[in-house]
XYZ file of C-alpha atoms in Angstrom:
630
model
C 3.664 26.057 0.659
C 2.220 23.339 2.880
C 3.883 19.928 2.985
C 1.917 16.803 3.803
C 3.624 13.632 4.984
C 1.573 10.518 4.332
C 1.979 6.923 5.299
C 1.213 4.828 2.251
C 1.188 5.091 -1.500
C -2.559 5.502 -1.759
C -2.968 8.586 0.423
C -3.821 10.885 -2.439
C -6.315 13.773 -2.479
C -8.289 15.489 -5.191
C -10.281 17.846 -3.033
C -7.762 20.395 -1.777
C -8.528 24.073 -2.168
C -4.977 25.339 -1.868
C -1.735 24.432 -3.533
C -0.089 21.573 -1.707
C 2.949 19.430 -2.250
C 2.893 15.780 -1.308
C 6.087 14.181 -0.084
C 6.023 10.408 0.344
C 8.662 9.465 2.942
C 8.628 5.812 1.884
C 8.459 6.236 -1.861
C 12.021 6.257 -3.145
C 11.063 8.458 -6.083
C 9.743 11.106 -3.669
C 7.411 12.375 -6.392
C 6.278 15.937 -5.743
C 2.666 16.079 -6.851
C 0.594 19.238 -6.729
C -2.878 18.569 -7.923
C -4.573 21.937 -8.295
C -5.471 22.977 -11.809
C -2.941 25.805 -11.982
C -0.127 23.413 -11.142
C -1.403 20.926 -13.726
C -1.375 23.577 -16.431
C 2.029 24.731 -15.256
C 3.352 21.190 -15.527
C 1.964 20.907 -19.051
C 3.547 24.213 -20.027
C 6.880 23.231 -18.477
C 6.867 19.932 -20.349
C 6.138 21.660 -23.653
C 8.913 24.216 -23.075
C 11.449 21.560 -22.088
C 10.573 19.244 -24.969
C 10.938 22.121 -27.433
C 14.311 23.045 -25.934
C 15.492 19.437 -26.149
C 14.286 19.100 -29.741
C 15.988 22.320 -30.788
C 19.248 21.429 -29.075
C 19.201 17.892 -30.510
C 18.753 19.278 -34.017
C 21.694 21.637 -33.442
C 23.839 18.677 -32.422
C 23.023 16.919 -35.682
C 23.785 20.048 -37.711
C 26.961 20.964 -35.841
C 28.478 17.559 -35.137
C 27.476 15.534 -38.194
C 30.930 13.931 -38.202
C 30.243 12.384 -34.796
C 28.103 9.408 -35.778
C 27.422 8.232 -32.227
C 26.296 11.693 -31.099
C 24.029 12.114 -34.141
C 22.482 8.686 -33.602
C 21.663 9.531 -29.988
C 20.295 12.929 -30.939
C 18.038 11.341 -33.578
C 16.798 8.827 -31.023
C 16.012 11.615 -28.587
C 14.228 13.634 -31.309
C 11.987 10.669 -32.100
C 11.054 10.077 -28.447
C 10.621 13.763 -27.628
C 8.469 14.467 -30.690
C 6.105 11.707 -29.621
C 5.923 13.113 -26.085
C 5.485 16.705 -27.227
C 2.584 15.868 -29.522
C 0.776 14.026 -26.746
C 1.250 16.830 -24.231
C 0.243 19.508 -26.734
C -2.959 17.595 -27.330
C -3.694 17.462 -23.597
C -2.942 21.156 -23.265
C -5.344 21.920 -26.097
C -8.095 20.054 -24.300
C -7.400 21.900 -21.060
C -7.328 25.304 -22.752
C -10.287 24.834 -25.061
C -12.211 22.120 -23.190
C -12.886 20.593 -26.576
C -10.734 19.163 -29.273
C -11.158 17.846 -32.790
C -8.723 15.106 -33.685
C -6.529 15.527 -36.695
C -4.416 12.885 -38.374
C -1.173 13.580 -36.524
C -2.764 12.867 -33.133
C -4.924 9.853 -33.900
C -2.321 7.247 -32.954
C -2.002 8.406 -29.358
C -5.440 7.379 -28.086
C -5.596 10.485 -25.892
C -8.906 11.434 -24.273
C -11.222 13.228 -26.661
C -12.838 15.619 -24.194
C -11.701 17.742 -21.267
C -13.827 15.784 -18.774
C -12.151 12.515 -19.728
C -8.763 13.670 -18.502
C -7.748 12.463 -15.059
C -5.714 15.463 -13.999
C -4.345 13.800 -10.895
C -2.805 10.679 -12.452
C -1.684 12.663 -15.499
C 0.042 15.116 -13.204
C 1.872 12.288 -11.422
C 3.517 11.317 -14.692
C 4.206 14.937 -15.629
C 5.833 15.627 -12.264
C 8.116 12.656 -12.640
C 8.809 13.567 -16.256
C 9.712 17.177 -15.499
C 11.558 16.735 -12.219
C 13.409 13.472 -12.734
C 13.910 12.986 -16.468
C 13.738 16.075 -18.696
C 16.012 18.138 -16.447
C 18.568 15.331 -16.460
C 18.346 14.841 -20.229
C 18.883 18.577 -20.738
C 21.913 18.509 -18.452
C 23.459 15.588 -20.351
C 22.678 17.138 -23.742
C 24.744 20.155 -22.849
C 27.799 17.908 -22.564
C 27.578 16.699 -26.187
C 29.671 15.613 -28.012
C 32.313 15.301 -25.283
C 30.480 12.899 -23.006
C 32.602 10.389 -21.132
C 31.639 6.726 -20.802
C 29.602 7.244 -17.645
C 27.683 10.168 -19.155
C 26.951 8.124 -22.272
C 25.477 5.405 -20.112
C 23.412 7.891 -18.125
C 22.072 9.353 -21.351
C 20.858 5.917 -22.483
C 19.276 5.290 -19.080
C 17.328 8.563 -19.094
C 16.215 8.121 -22.704
C 14.840 4.738 -21.693
C 12.946 6.289 -18.773
C 11.656 9.034 -21.037
C 10.355 6.440 -23.500
C 8.500 4.560 -20.764
C 6.991 7.747 -19.324
C 5.634 8.731 -22.714
C 4.241 5.242 -23.276
C 2.274 5.290 -20.005
C 0.968 8.844 -20.416
C -2.191 7.901 -22.390
C -3.087 5.381 -19.693
C -2.584 7.976 -16.950
C -4.894 10.375 -18.762
C -7.605 7.722 -19.136
C -7.785 6.560 -15.490
C -11.371 6.797 -14.297
C -12.189 9.757 -12.078
C -13.569 7.455 -9.370
C -10.635 5.053 -9.488
C -9.344 4.011 -6.092
C -6.109 5.900 -6.720
C -7.840 9.092 -7.801
C -9.770 9.694 -4.592
C -8.573 10.769 -1.171
C -8.233 8.711 1.963
C -11.548 9.967 3.336
C -13.486 8.738 0.320
C -16.065 6.037 0.961
C -14.030 3.569 -1.105
C -11.120 3.718 1.316
C -13.422 3.826 4.325
C -14.978 0.574 3.131
C -11.581 -1.047 2.628
C -9.767 0.020 5.782
C -11.186 -2.835 7.858
C -9.777 -5.345 5.359
C -6.249 -3.921 5.178
C -3.512 -4.482 7.747
C -0.540 -2.154 7.480
C 2.725 -3.487 8.890
C 5.921 -1.541 9.547
C 8.659 -4.196 9.843
C 11.416 -1.626 10.437
C 11.975 2.063 9.814
C 12.096 3.196 6.205
C 15.837 3.814 6.089
C 16.685 0.403 7.535
C 14.491 -1.363 4.975
C 15.977 0.715 2.171
C 19.486 -0.284 3.209
C 18.473 -3.946 3.452
C 16.959 -3.834 -0.018
C 20.031 -2.068 -1.403
C 22.098 -5.074 -0.308
C 19.757 -7.408 -2.189
C 19.843 -5.125 -5.214
C 23.636 -5.310 -5.285
C 23.327 -9.017 -6.017
C 20.743 -8.354 -8.720
C 22.875 -5.621 -10.301
C 25.956 -7.856 -10.144
C 24.104 -10.563 -12.064
C 23.038 -8.040 -14.708
C 26.558 -6.608 -14.997
C 28.053 -10.107 -15.378
C 25.621 -11.083 -18.122
C 26.146 -7.735 -19.841
C 29.911 -8.294 -19.869
C 29.549 -11.779 -21.313
C 27.099 -10.664 -24.001
C 29.853 -8.657 -25.691
C 31.513 -11.872 -26.864
C 30.621 -14.614 -29.333
C 30.486 -18.250 -28.314
C 29.202 -19.835 -25.127
C 32.654 -20.602 -23.690
C 33.881 -17.037 -24.138
C 30.654 -15.639 -22.741
C 30.835 -17.763 -19.599
C 34.511 -16.928 -19.095
C 33.836 -13.210 -19.412
C 30.847 -13.493 -17.092
C 33.179 -14.961 -14.488
C 35.737 -12.264 -15.199
C 32.978 -9.680 -14.908
C 32.024 -11.116 -11.520
C 35.547 -10.425 -10.228
C 35.657 -6.904 -11.687
C 32.241 -5.761 -10.537
C 32.252 -7.465 -7.137
C 35.295 -5.337 -6.291
C 33.994 -2.106 -7.799
C 30.367 -1.412 -6.900
C 30.254 1.900 -8.747
C 31.291 0.238 -11.991
C 28.834 -2.574 -11.321
C 25.890 -0.219 -10.874
C 26.817 1.837 -13.921
C 27.185 -1.231 -16.122
C 24.022 -2.897 -14.842
C 21.820 0.197 -15.157
C 23.087 0.802 -18.679
C 22.387 -2.842 -19.500
C 18.801 -2.454 -18.246
C 18.206 0.723 -20.274
C 17.775 -1.233 -23.512
C 18.264 -4.916 -22.745
C 17.997 -7.932 -25.000
C 15.432 -10.312 -23.608
C 17.797 -13.285 -23.936
C 20.340 -11.566 -21.691
C 17.817 -10.304 -19.131
C 16.167 -13.690 -18.782
C 19.589 -15.301 -18.482
C 20.374 -12.977 -15.566
C 17.067 -13.815 -13.902
C 17.828 -17.517 -14.327
C 21.295 -17.452 -12.762
C 20.012 -19.294 -9.637
C 19.103 -22.161 -11.982
C 22.521 -22.383 -13.635
C 26.143 -23.353 -13.040
C 27.912 -22.654 -9.772
C 24.985 -20.718 -8.284
C 22.714 -23.699 -8.843
C 25.229 -25.982 -7.133
C 25.619 -23.694 -4.122
C 21.954 -22.742 -3.677
C 20.926 -25.891 -1.737
C 23.309 -24.830 1.030
C 20.823 -22.136 2.049
C 17.722 -24.333 1.777
C 16.143 -25.528 5.035
C 16.315 -29.283 5.605
C 13.314 -31.248 4.371
C 12.466 -34.924 4.853
C 10.642 -35.525 1.562
C 11.489 -33.875 -1.766
C 10.296 -35.742 -4.825
C 9.373 -34.840 -8.394
C 6.442 -36.325 -10.243
C 5.622 -35.934 -13.921
C 1.940 -35.429 -14.551
C 0.271 -36.439 -17.833
C -2.191 -34.200 -19.664
C -5.465 -35.966 -18.966
C -7.786 -32.966 -19.069
C -9.030 -30.431 -21.572
C -6.076 -28.471 -22.864
C -6.100 -24.715 -22.305
C -4.702 -24.020 -25.748
C -4.526 -20.887 -27.883
C -7.440 -22.238 -29.913
C -9.492 -22.795 -26.752
C -8.893 -19.204 -25.594
C -9.376 -17.566 -28.999
C -12.599 -19.479 -29.562
C -13.919 -17.943 -26.332
C -12.866 -14.516 -27.599
C -14.836 -15.175 -30.764
C -17.926 -16.299 -28.846
C -17.530 -13.542 -26.214
C -17.454 -16.141 -23.420
C -13.919 -15.578 -22.126
C -15.292 -13.786 -19.062
C -18.252 -16.075 -18.495
C -18.897 -19.338 -16.664
C -18.951 -22.002 -19.364
C -19.042 -25.278 -17.367
C -16.829 -26.903 -20.012
C -14.384 -28.878 -17.907
C -14.004 -31.732 -20.385
C -13.048 -34.445 -17.868
C -11.109 -37.392 -19.195
C -10.367 -40.666 -17.440
C -7.654 -42.824 -19.009
C -8.372 -46.418 -19.920
C -5.099 -47.628 -18.430
C -4.117 -46.462 -14.977
C -0.739 -44.735 -14.786
C 1.661 -46.640 -12.540
C 3.606 -44.900 -9.797
C 6.873 -45.752 -11.554
C 5.570 -44.039 -14.661
C 4.474 -41.003 -12.637
C 8.024 -40.751 -11.268
C 9.625 -41.078 -14.729
C 10.735 -37.834 -16.364
C 8.998 -37.267 -19.692
C 9.144 -34.088 -21.757
C 5.423 -33.941 -22.520
C 4.497 -34.060 -18.817
C 4.096 -31.327 -16.185
C 6.858 -31.432 -13.566
C 5.663 -31.011 -9.988
C 7.860 -31.012 -6.880
C 6.374 -32.484 -3.689
C 7.753 -31.263 -0.357
C 6.733 -32.718 2.992
C 8.038 -32.762 6.564
C 7.843 -36.560 6.565
C 8.203 -39.230 3.906
C 4.987 -39.794 2.011
C 3.887 -43.407 1.744
C 3.599 -44.687 -1.778
C 0.470 -46.670 -2.505
C 1.082 -50.299 -3.448
C 0.231 -51.149 -7.014
C -1.113 -54.708 -6.875
C -4.082 -55.888 -4.808
C -1.807 -58.277 -2.904
C 0.696 -55.505 -2.124
C -2.139 -53.228 -0.981
C -3.506 -56.009 1.276
C -0.077 -56.731 2.819
C 0.586 -53.026 3.261
C -2.684 -52.545 5.096
C -1.911 -55.414 7.415
C 1.568 -54.137 8.316
C 0.887 -50.467 8.866
C -1.939 -48.012 9.203
C -0.490 -44.968 7.407
C -1.296 -41.359 8.210
C -3.636 -39.833 5.669
C -2.945 -36.211 4.697
C -6.292 -34.581 4.002
C -4.920 -31.057 3.430
C -2.477 -29.861 0.784
C -0.953 -26.644 -0.551
C -0.307 -26.081 -4.255
C 2.415 -23.508 -4.940
C 3.104 -21.660 -8.222
C 6.421 -19.828 -8.400
C 7.108 -16.341 -9.714
C 9.714 -15.098 -12.171
C 7.939 -12.867 -14.666
C 6.599 -15.901 -16.598
C 10.125 -16.275 -18.016
C 12.440 -17.453 -15.228
C 12.984 -19.301 -11.930
C 11.490 -22.618 -10.812
C 10.112 -24.525 -7.838
C 13.743 -25.261 -6.958
C 14.844 -21.672 -6.373
C 11.735 -20.941 -4.295
C 12.528 -23.667 -1.757
C 14.075 -21.016 0.494
C 10.571 -20.530 1.854
C 8.412 -23.414 0.540
C 10.466 -25.861 2.625
C 9.878 -23.726 5.716
C 6.151 -23.835 5.056
C 6.143 -27.611 4.521
C 7.996 -28.209 7.783
C 5.845 -25.814 9.807
C 2.427 -26.605 8.331
C 3.045 -30.364 8.270
C 1.139 -30.794 5.029
C 2.426 -31.759 1.562
C 3.249 -28.834 -0.734
C 2.995 -29.388 -4.492
C 5.118 -26.846 -6.362
C 4.448 -26.653 -10.116
C 7.193 -26.148 -12.707
C 5.195 -24.760 -15.594
C 6.470 -24.013 -19.099
C 7.734 -20.470 -19.499
C 7.943 -17.746 -22.118
C 9.344 -16.792 -24.532
C 9.485 -20.385 -25.832
C 6.112 -21.175 -24.298
C 3.914 -18.045 -24.153
C 0.371 -17.780 -22.798
C -1.583 -19.985 -22.243
C 1.022 -22.794 -22.028
C 2.021 -22.097 -18.407
C -1.599 -21.792 -17.317
C -2.420 -25.093 -18.999
C 0.383 -26.794 -17.042
C -1.019 -25.432 -13.786
C -4.508 -26.545 -14.817
C -3.376 -30.088 -15.722
C -1.459 -30.397 -12.439
C -4.365 -29.031 -10.382
C -6.906 -31.373 -11.947
C -4.641 -34.415 -11.710
C -3.884 -33.779 -8.038
C -7.569 -33.316 -7.308
C -8.591 -36.451 -9.172
C -5.796 -38.985 -8.926
C -3.170 -38.176 -6.281
C -4.767 -40.379 -3.610
C -4.117 -43.386 -5.861
C -0.353 -42.889 -5.461
C 0.265 -41.405 -1.996
C -1.329 -41.341 1.439
C -3.115 -38.109 0.486
C -6.848 -37.449 0.224
C -7.076 -33.715 -0.616
C -10.235 -32.673 1.194
C -8.779 -29.175 1.651
C -6.730 -27.425 -1.042
C -5.090 -24.008 -0.810
C -3.236 -22.292 -3.663
C -0.354 -19.863 -3.168
C 1.715 -17.947 -5.697
C 4.046 -14.964 -5.828
C 4.312 -12.314 -8.568
C 3.714 -14.130 -11.893
C 2.772 -17.143 -9.771
C 0.142 -14.977 -8.069
C -1.259 -14.183 -11.498
C -1.395 -17.898 -12.334
C -3.034 -18.786 -9.008
C -5.786 -16.227 -9.634
C -6.095 -17.310 -13.284
C -6.281 -20.978 -12.284
C -9.016 -20.150 -9.778
C -10.904 -18.299 -12.515
C -10.523 -21.256 -14.890
C -11.848 -23.631 -12.221
C -14.883 -21.373 -11.716
C -15.436 -20.990 -15.467
C -15.102 -24.722 -16.107
C -17.390 -25.714 -13.239
C -14.924 -27.870 -11.279
C -13.916 -27.853 -7.649
C -12.688 -24.420 -6.539
C -9.738 -24.216 -4.123
C -10.673 -23.601 -0.493
C -8.472 -20.525 -0.297
C -5.769 -18.634 -2.163
C -2.798 -16.536 -1.079
C -1.411 -14.008 -3.571
C 1.989 -12.499 -2.771
C 2.716 -9.263 -4.670
C 0.679 -10.627 -7.600
C 0.602 -9.392 -11.192
C -3.157 -8.935 -11.456
C -3.247 -6.806 -14.597
C -1.009 -7.552 -17.575
C -2.387 -4.657 -19.593
C 0.621 -2.359 -19.997
C -1.710 0.416 -21.171
C -3.548 0.493 -17.842
C -1.779 3.009 -15.639
C -1.261 2.750 -11.908
C 0.784 5.277 -9.904
C 2.966 2.499 -8.485
C 4.284 1.751 -11.989
C 6.542 4.780 -11.526
C 8.472 2.765 -8.934
C 9.694 0.496 -11.746
C 11.528 3.403 -13.366
C 14.175 3.154 -10.641
C 13.760 -0.380 -9.313
C 16.639 -2.808 -9.905
C 14.487 -5.931 -9.538
C 11.266 -5.100 -11.380
C 12.755 -2.615 -13.812
C 10.408 -0.943 -16.316
C 12.227 -2.341 -19.362
C 12.218 -5.845 -17.886
C 8.520 -5.595 -17.089
C 7.803 -4.743 -20.719
C 9.999 -7.579 -21.997
C 8.247 -10.092 -19.731
C 4.813 -9.000 -20.936
C 5.827 -9.019 -24.599
C 7.323 -12.485 -24.203
C 4.305 -13.927 -22.383
C 1.450 -12.319 -24.326
C 1.311 -12.780 -28.075
C -0.499 -10.229 -30.230
C -3.740 -12.171 -30.657
C -4.470 -12.129 -26.920
C -6.095 -9.224 -25.114
C -5.084 -8.602 -21.480
C -7.733 -5.910 -21.186
C -10.532 -8.445 -21.745
C -9.080 -11.801 -20.757
C -9.418 -12.478 -16.998
C -6.889 -15.297 -17.162
C -4.297 -12.758 -18.260
C -5.582 -9.959 -16.044
C -7.522 -11.491 -13.123
C -8.612 -8.032 -11.933
C -10.716 -7.896 -15.133
C -12.792 -10.932 -14.105
C -16.543 -10.466 -14.289
C -18.696 -10.079 -11.195
C -20.239 -13.506 -11.861
C -16.816 -15.100 -11.623
C -15.550 -13.056 -8.660
C -18.749 -13.821 -6.712
C -17.544 -17.426 -6.568
C -14.013 -16.662 -5.413
C -12.773 -18.537 -2.329
C -11.143 -16.912 0.691
C -8.481 -14.595 -0.701
C -5.443 -13.216 1.088
C -2.917 -10.798 -0.424
C 0.547 -9.618 0.646
C 2.128 -6.579 -0.974
C 4.746 -3.924 -0.225
C 4.457 -0.170 -0.771
C 7.782 -0.210 -2.630
C 6.406 -2.482 -5.371
C 5.521 -1.505 -8.969
C 2.610 -3.984 -8.770
C 1.266 -2.496 -5.529
C -1.846 -0.693 -6.746
C -3.651 -3.437 -8.653
C -3.879 -5.590 -5.520
C -5.980 -2.869 -3.868
C -8.238 -2.569 -6.893
C -8.726 -6.342 -6.834
C -9.415 -6.297 -3.102
C -11.973 -3.529 -3.598
C -13.919 -5.590 -6.133
C -13.923 -8.690 -3.929
C -15.129 -6.713 -0.905
C -17.864 -5.026 -2.926
C -19.029 -8.504 -3.957
C -19.015 -9.571 -0.277
C -16.178 -12.084 -0.621
C -13.871 -13.025 2.248
C -10.725 -11.078 1.357
C -7.887 -9.477 3.356
C -4.658 -7.701 2.482
C -1.406 -7.057 4.356
C 0.525 -3.999 3.169
C 4.161 -3.930 4.283
C 5.402 -0.363 4.555
C 8.552 0.319 2.491
C 8.938 -3.324 1.440
C 9.847 -4.151 -2.185
C 8.603 -6.650 -4.712
C 9.748 -10.241 -4.191
C 10.184 -10.069 -0.414
C 9.384 -13.755 0.292
C 12.542 -14.763 -1.569
C 14.727 -12.377 0.441
C 14.514 -14.336 3.699
C 17.952 -15.856 3.144
C 21.512 -15.413 4.418
C 22.682 -11.887 3.522
C 19.153 -11.094 2.375
C 16.609 -8.892 4.148
C 16.050 -9.513 7.850
C 12.652 -7.853 7.487
C 11.551 -10.545 5.016
C 11.521 -13.217 7.733
C 8.254 -11.869 9.137
C 6.599 -11.854 5.704
C 7.382 -15.567 5.248
C 6.005 -16.267 8.730
C 2.882 -14.209 7.992
C 2.317 -16.171 4.793
C 2.727 -19.399 6.741
C 0.109 -18.272 9.274
C -2.248 -17.268 6.483
C -1.901 -20.687 4.846
C -2.507 -22.369 8.200
C -5.682 -20.349 8.666
C -6.908 -21.103 5.131
C -6.339 -24.823 5.705
C -8.558 -24.957 8.802
């Protein structure tokens, strides 16, 4: 057998004439993918055999150990998941064998391809390889230890059942990937040849060094999850907080216990607990200590922006669905100018119905005088610097966590180095405020800054650049789309760091498999974030402000300069390349930096005891922003 080493996640091939095995040295899953038809059929057959064995053994457990309630419950859960998976794979196998298939009632819910030619054998085989090699074998091994599993084995069983569930859920999407998709063609295909001049690959350190650095970061993430998990066992806030602190002591001293507890917690988490873990930097002792690692900054002030402009409400979005205009340019800005001018004191006063925005600057911004006399005296005493360039930042956190505060580890560095004001938006977050509440906050802040900020500070925003990471990258792209759709001023440039450009969980990308073993962007957490942010009436497959990569050509043709940063070790990796491809095809100015072996969230890891490799990514982002501001 021939082994091929390749350098990035997208070096796939569909045109090999002999059986080959791909080994990705940087991909921590090390998925072994053989793409010839015989291997595909073999994978299907292996899956069917293993599912049948698991189903038979699970039924035997129920029959033999019916007095063991916990064992029977787990066996029933596994039967339900495995039956679903088996029926899907049998349907695929039927299509492959017969090259035609008539649906019957038991298969209709799976939305599997209806003809042989609709099956993407490559992406389907990726999921099958992972399923067979990394999940089903492990489930079978753990089943054979029933009913005498110890605590650790019980936890592992839950973890692998969770992975199995996610694999089965993504299988229909893997089958339906288009044959000419960017991640279904080899590196010599014209698509990749067209893109190579727009992609810069950076190796910040060797793979093993980066993996070790990320493992250190993950220990902190796992510790947070283990602490919250420990506290969630108890009733009452005081008890929970005490046990969280107790859990910190236990798990900080025993990393093996910490990892076991945290991974079990992530297998089937409650969203309240997961989001609490993600929000630890915003709470208690961590919140108090966090400023110690922030760079110094001269000016750090919050303003509270009123809602002067057309609200991006559920009704506004759903009405566009109804009229089929959600992906069209509507020129419906709905500008509103208030009768009474808002005073600076009022802008600085915290009010719950306002949008909170943090302003960072390397020097103190001058506040505009309110009366004509004060303005006249002020002009006589000093000729203030006028800032004609600004950056608007939108933070990440899965639409459910974090804030402008926790992202100051790098936004302060940018403000000091770029010597321009940075406006960082604290938008409302799910689950209490699902889509489109957060987008509306960003829209209101953007429009207010454009229209009114020069009335309050020595700022005249002739040049505006937007930057966002992860969920913030989604909101930056969505805000740009809304500006284009509404017919208002478009930002001069945007920077998207590891952005979430498709929120359609049914759309498969190979990099999603990374989430099955990633401590930060774990597959269960990804699903919880999406379910919390997107209510049932909204459609991420059609709505470009949920999934910016779905934006129409008419909208993307008007996109400003676009820069993207992403790591190969990121579950969101692939969609950035698809988005880049569309922008390049439409002749837009777009570039992408791909950091080899780097994980999701790297900008936030440039801290003490973080990732040394992340320092360069923050500097690169700073240089990109500087270039976009020219």
